[in-house]
Coordinates of C-alpha atoms in Angstrom, one line a residue:
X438 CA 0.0 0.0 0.0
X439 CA 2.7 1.9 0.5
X440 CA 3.8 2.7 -3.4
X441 CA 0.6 5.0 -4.1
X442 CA 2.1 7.4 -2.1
X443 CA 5.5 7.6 -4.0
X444 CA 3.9 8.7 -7.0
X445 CA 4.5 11.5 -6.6
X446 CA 2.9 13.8 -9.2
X447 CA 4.7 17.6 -10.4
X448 CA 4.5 19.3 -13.7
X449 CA 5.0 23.1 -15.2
X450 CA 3.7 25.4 -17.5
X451 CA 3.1 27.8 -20.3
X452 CA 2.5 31.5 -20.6
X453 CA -0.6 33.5 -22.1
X454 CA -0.3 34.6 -25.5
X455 CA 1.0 38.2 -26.0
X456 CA -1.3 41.0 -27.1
X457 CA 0.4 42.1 -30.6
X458 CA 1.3 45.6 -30.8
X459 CA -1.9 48.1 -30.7
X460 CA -0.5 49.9 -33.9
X461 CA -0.1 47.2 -35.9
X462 CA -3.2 45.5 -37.3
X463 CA -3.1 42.0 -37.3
X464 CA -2.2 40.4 -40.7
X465 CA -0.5 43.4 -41.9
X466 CA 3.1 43.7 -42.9
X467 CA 4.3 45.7 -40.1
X468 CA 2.4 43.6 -37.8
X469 CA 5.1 41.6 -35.1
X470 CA 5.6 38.1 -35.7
X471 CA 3.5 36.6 -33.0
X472 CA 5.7 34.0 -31.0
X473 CA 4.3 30.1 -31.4
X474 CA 2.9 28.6 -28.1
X475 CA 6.4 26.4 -27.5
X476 CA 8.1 30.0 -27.8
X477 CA 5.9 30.9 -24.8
X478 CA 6.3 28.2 -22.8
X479 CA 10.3 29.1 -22.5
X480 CA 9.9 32.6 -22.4
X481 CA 8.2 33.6 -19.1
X482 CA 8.6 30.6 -16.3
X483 CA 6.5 32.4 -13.7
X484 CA 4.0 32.9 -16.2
X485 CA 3.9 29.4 -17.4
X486 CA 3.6 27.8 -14.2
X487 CA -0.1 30.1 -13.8
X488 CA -1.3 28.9 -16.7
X489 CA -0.6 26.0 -16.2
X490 CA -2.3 26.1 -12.9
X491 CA -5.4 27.3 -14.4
X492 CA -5.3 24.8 -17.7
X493 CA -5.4 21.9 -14.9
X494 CA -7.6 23.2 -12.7
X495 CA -9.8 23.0 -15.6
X496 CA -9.2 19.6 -16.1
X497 CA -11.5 16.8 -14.6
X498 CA -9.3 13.6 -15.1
X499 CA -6.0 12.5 -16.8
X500 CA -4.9 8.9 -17.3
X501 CA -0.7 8.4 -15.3
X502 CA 1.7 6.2 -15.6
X503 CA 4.8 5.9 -13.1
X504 CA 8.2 3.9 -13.6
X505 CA 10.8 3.9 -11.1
X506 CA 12.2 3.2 -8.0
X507 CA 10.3 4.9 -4.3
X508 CA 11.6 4.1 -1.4
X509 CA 14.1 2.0 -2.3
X510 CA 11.3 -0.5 -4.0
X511 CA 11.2 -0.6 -7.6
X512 CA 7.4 0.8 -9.0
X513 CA 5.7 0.1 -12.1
X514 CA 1.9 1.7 -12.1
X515 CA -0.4 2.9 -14.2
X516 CA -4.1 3.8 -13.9
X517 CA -6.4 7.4 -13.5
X518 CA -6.9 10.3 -11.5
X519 CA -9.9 12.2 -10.9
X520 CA -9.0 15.8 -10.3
X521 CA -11.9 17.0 -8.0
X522 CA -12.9 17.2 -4.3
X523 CA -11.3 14.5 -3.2
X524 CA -8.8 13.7 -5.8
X525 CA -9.6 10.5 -6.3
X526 CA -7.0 7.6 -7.7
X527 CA -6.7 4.6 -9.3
X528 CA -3.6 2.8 -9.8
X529 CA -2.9 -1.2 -10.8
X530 CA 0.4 -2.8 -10.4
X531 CA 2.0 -5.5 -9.4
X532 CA 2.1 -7.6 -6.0
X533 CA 5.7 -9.1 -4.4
X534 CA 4.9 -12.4 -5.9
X535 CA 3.4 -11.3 -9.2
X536 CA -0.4 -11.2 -8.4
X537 CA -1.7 -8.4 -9.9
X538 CA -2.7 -5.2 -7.4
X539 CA -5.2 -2.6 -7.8
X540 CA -5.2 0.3 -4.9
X541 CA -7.7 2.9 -5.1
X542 CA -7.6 6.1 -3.1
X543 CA -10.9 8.3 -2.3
X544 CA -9.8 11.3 -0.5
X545 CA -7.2 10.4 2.5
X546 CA -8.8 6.6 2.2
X547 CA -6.8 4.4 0.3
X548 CA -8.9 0.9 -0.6
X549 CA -6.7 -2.2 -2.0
X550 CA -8.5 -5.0 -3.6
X551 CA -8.0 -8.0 -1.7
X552 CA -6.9 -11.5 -4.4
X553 CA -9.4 -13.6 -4.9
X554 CA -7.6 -16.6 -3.6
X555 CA -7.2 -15.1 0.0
X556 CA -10.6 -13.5 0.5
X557 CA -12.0 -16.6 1.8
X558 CA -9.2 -16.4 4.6
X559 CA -10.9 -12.7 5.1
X560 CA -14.8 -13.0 5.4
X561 CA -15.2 -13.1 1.4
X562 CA -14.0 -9.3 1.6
X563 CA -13.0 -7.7 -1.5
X564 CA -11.9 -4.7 -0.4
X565 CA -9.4 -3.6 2.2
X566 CA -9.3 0.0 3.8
X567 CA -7.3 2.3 5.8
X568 CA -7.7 5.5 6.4
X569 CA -4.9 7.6 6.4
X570 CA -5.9 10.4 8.4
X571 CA -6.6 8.4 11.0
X572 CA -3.8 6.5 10.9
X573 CA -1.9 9.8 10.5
X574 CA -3.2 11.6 13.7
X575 CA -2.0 8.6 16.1
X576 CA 1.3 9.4 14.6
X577 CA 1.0 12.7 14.9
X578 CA 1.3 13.5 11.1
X579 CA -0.8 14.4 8.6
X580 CA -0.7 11.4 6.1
X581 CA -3.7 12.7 3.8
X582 CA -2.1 16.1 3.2
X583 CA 0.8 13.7 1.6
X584 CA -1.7 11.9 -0.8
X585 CA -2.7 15.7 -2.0
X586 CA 1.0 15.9 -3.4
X587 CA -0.9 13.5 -6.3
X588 CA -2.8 16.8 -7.9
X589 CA -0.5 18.0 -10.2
X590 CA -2.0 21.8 -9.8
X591 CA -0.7 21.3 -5.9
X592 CA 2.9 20.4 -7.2
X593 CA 2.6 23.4 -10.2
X594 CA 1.8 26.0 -6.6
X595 CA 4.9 24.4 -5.2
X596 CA 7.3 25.0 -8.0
X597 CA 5.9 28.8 -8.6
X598 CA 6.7 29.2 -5.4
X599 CA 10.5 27.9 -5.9
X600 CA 13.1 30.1 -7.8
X601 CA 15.9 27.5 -10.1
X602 CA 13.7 26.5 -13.3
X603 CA 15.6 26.7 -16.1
X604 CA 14.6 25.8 -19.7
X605 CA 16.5 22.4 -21.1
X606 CA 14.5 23.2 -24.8
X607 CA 11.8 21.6 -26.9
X608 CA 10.6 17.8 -26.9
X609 CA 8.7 15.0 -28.1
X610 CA 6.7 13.2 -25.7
X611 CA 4.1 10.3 -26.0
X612 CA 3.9 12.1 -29.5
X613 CA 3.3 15.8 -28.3
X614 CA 5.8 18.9 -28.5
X615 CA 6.4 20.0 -25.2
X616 CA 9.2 22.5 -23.4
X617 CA 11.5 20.7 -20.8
X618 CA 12.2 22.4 -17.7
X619 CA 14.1 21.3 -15.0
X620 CA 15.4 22.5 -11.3
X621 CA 17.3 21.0 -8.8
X622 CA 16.6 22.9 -4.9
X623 CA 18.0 22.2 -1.3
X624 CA 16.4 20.1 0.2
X625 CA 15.1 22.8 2.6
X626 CA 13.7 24.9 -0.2
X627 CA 11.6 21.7 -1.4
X628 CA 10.2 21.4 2.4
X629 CA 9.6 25.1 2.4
X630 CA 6.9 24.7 0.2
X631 CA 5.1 22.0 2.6
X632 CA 2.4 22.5 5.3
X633 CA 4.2 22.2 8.9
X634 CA 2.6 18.8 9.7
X635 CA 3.8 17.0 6.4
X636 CA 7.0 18.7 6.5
X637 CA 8.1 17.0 10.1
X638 CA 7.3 13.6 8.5
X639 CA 9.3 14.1 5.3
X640 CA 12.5 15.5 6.3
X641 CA 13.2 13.2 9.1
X642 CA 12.6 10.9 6.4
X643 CA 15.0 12.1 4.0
X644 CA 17.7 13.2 6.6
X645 CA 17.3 9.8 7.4
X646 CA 17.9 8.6 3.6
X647 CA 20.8 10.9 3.3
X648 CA 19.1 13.6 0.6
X649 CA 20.4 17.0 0.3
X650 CA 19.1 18.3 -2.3
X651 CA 15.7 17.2 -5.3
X652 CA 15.9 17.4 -9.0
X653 CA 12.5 18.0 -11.0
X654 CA 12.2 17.5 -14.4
X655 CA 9.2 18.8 -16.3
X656 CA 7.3 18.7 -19.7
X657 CA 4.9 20.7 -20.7
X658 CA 2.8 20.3 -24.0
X659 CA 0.8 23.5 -26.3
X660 CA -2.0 22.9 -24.6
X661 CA -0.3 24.2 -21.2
X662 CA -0.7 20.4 -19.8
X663 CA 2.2 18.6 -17.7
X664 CA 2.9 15.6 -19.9
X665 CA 6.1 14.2 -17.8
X666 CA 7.6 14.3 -14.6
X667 CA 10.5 13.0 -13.2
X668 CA 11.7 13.3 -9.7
X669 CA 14.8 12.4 -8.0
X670 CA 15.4 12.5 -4.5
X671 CA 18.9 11.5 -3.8
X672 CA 18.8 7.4 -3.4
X673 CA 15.3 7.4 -1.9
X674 CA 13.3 8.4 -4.8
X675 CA 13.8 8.2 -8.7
X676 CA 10.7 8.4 -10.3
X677 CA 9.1 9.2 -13.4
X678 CA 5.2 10.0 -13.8
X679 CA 3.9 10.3 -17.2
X680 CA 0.3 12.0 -18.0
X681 CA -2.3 11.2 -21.2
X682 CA -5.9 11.4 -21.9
X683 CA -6.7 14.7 -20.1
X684 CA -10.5 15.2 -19.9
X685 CA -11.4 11.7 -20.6
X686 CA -14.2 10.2 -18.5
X687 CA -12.9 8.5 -15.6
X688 CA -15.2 6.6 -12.8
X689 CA -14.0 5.8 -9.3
X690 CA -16.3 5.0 -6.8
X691 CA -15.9 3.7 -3.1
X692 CA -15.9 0.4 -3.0
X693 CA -19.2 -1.4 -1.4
X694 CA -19.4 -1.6 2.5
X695 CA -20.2 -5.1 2.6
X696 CA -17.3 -6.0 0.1
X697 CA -14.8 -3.9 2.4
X698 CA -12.9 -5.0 5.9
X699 CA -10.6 -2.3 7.9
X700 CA -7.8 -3.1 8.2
X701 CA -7.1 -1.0 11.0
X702 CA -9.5 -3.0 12.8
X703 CA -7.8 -6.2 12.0
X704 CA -5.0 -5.1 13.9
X705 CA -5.8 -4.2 16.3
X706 CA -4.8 -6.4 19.4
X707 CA -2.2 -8.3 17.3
X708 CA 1.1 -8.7 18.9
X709 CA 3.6 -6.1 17.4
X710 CA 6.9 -8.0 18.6
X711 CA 9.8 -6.2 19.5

């Protein structure tokens, strides 16, 4: 359950087009070359990254892909995301001994559907659930503000907020022209940008893995959308995030009650050893 929340999710993007030159009427021969959307995108990084904010905040779903390695575990996903309140996820991948895993989030509840050959050993349940706000406030962290690191317009707010991006130049990805950015921060500057609860949890975790400092690298398509991301967080974290299908019709739903056990309450009372 652990691997939904190392999918991480950042992206940056594009500026508004420029109003040509009141003079000049458009079409004439004096009138200014207007610059192409890619020419925006690498021309005004603050102003990218808003519109990029507003493009996806438009956006009601996108299909994601991640490859990489979280947490020292290697990570192969892929599945949707519902942008809305709650962000809502849904992810397959692959269990420790091949069995295929789906994990579906609703808000700070992640849901993991149970194989069909051990559900018998669990009351027929399909479903298992934990809540991670819960979970979170017995350890005195927020856990669900880390699951709203998924919605790419939270990680677009972080990296407005951070001064580094640079422009690496124009590429091709999944078959759309985008603008590559990249920027590589302190490791303080990245945890600047994080509420106080969430940013206890994740730098004793990374003091504790040895990062210093994060590389982001970004893509951004003409239609100011993040396309790719790819993160790297000393040996903790190297991950890349790919995004398709903006705007297609997704549906995630809660799994049924009587389908789903907690398995909070399962362990409750079990030995924990020492």
């Amino acid at each position: 359950m652990s691997l939904w929340k190392k999918t991480s999710v950042l992206a940056v993007s594009a500026l508004t087009a420029l109003a040509v030159t009141a003079c000049a009427k458009p079409g004439s021969p004096d009138a200014p070359k207007q610059p192409s959307v890619l020419e925006l995108l690498a021309s005004d990084l603050k102003g990218s990254l808003q519109k990029t904010i507003e493009t996806t905040d438009k956006a009601e779903s996108v299909a994601v892909t991640a490859e990489g390695t979280a947490a020292g575990q290697k990570v192969s996903m892929q599945g949707v995301m519902h942008l809305g309140d709650p962000v809502k996820l849904e992810m397959s991948t692959t269990g420790p001994d091949g069995t295929p895993v789906i994990v579906r989030m609703i808000g700070a509840v992640c849901y993991v559907e149970v194989p069909e050959a051990q559900r018998s050993g669990l009351g027929g349940k399909r479903w298992m659930k934990l809540d991670l706000s819960a979970m979170g406030a017995q350890a005195g962290m927020d856990f669900s503000k880390q699951f709203e690191d998924v919605d790419p317009t939270k990680q677009i707010k972080t990296l407005l907020a951070t001064e580094g991006v640079t422009v690496v130049g124009e590429e091709t990805i999944n078959g759309a022209r985008t603008v590559h950015y990249t920027l590589t921060a302190p490791v303080a500057t990245y945890l600047g940008q994080l509420d106080a609860e969430t940013r206890a949890g994740a730098e004793k975790e990374m003091a504790k893995q040895g990062v210093k400092e994060i590389t982001i690298e970004l893509w951004v398509d003409e239609q100011y959308q993040p396309r790719r991301v790819h993160m790297i967080m000393g040996a903790m974290n190297d991950l890349t995030v790919n995004y398709t299908d903006y705007g297609k019709p997704v549906n995630i739903e809660t799994p049924p009650a009587a389908q789903t056990g907690d398995l909070a309450e399962m362990l409750k009372g079990l030995p924990t050893g020492n």
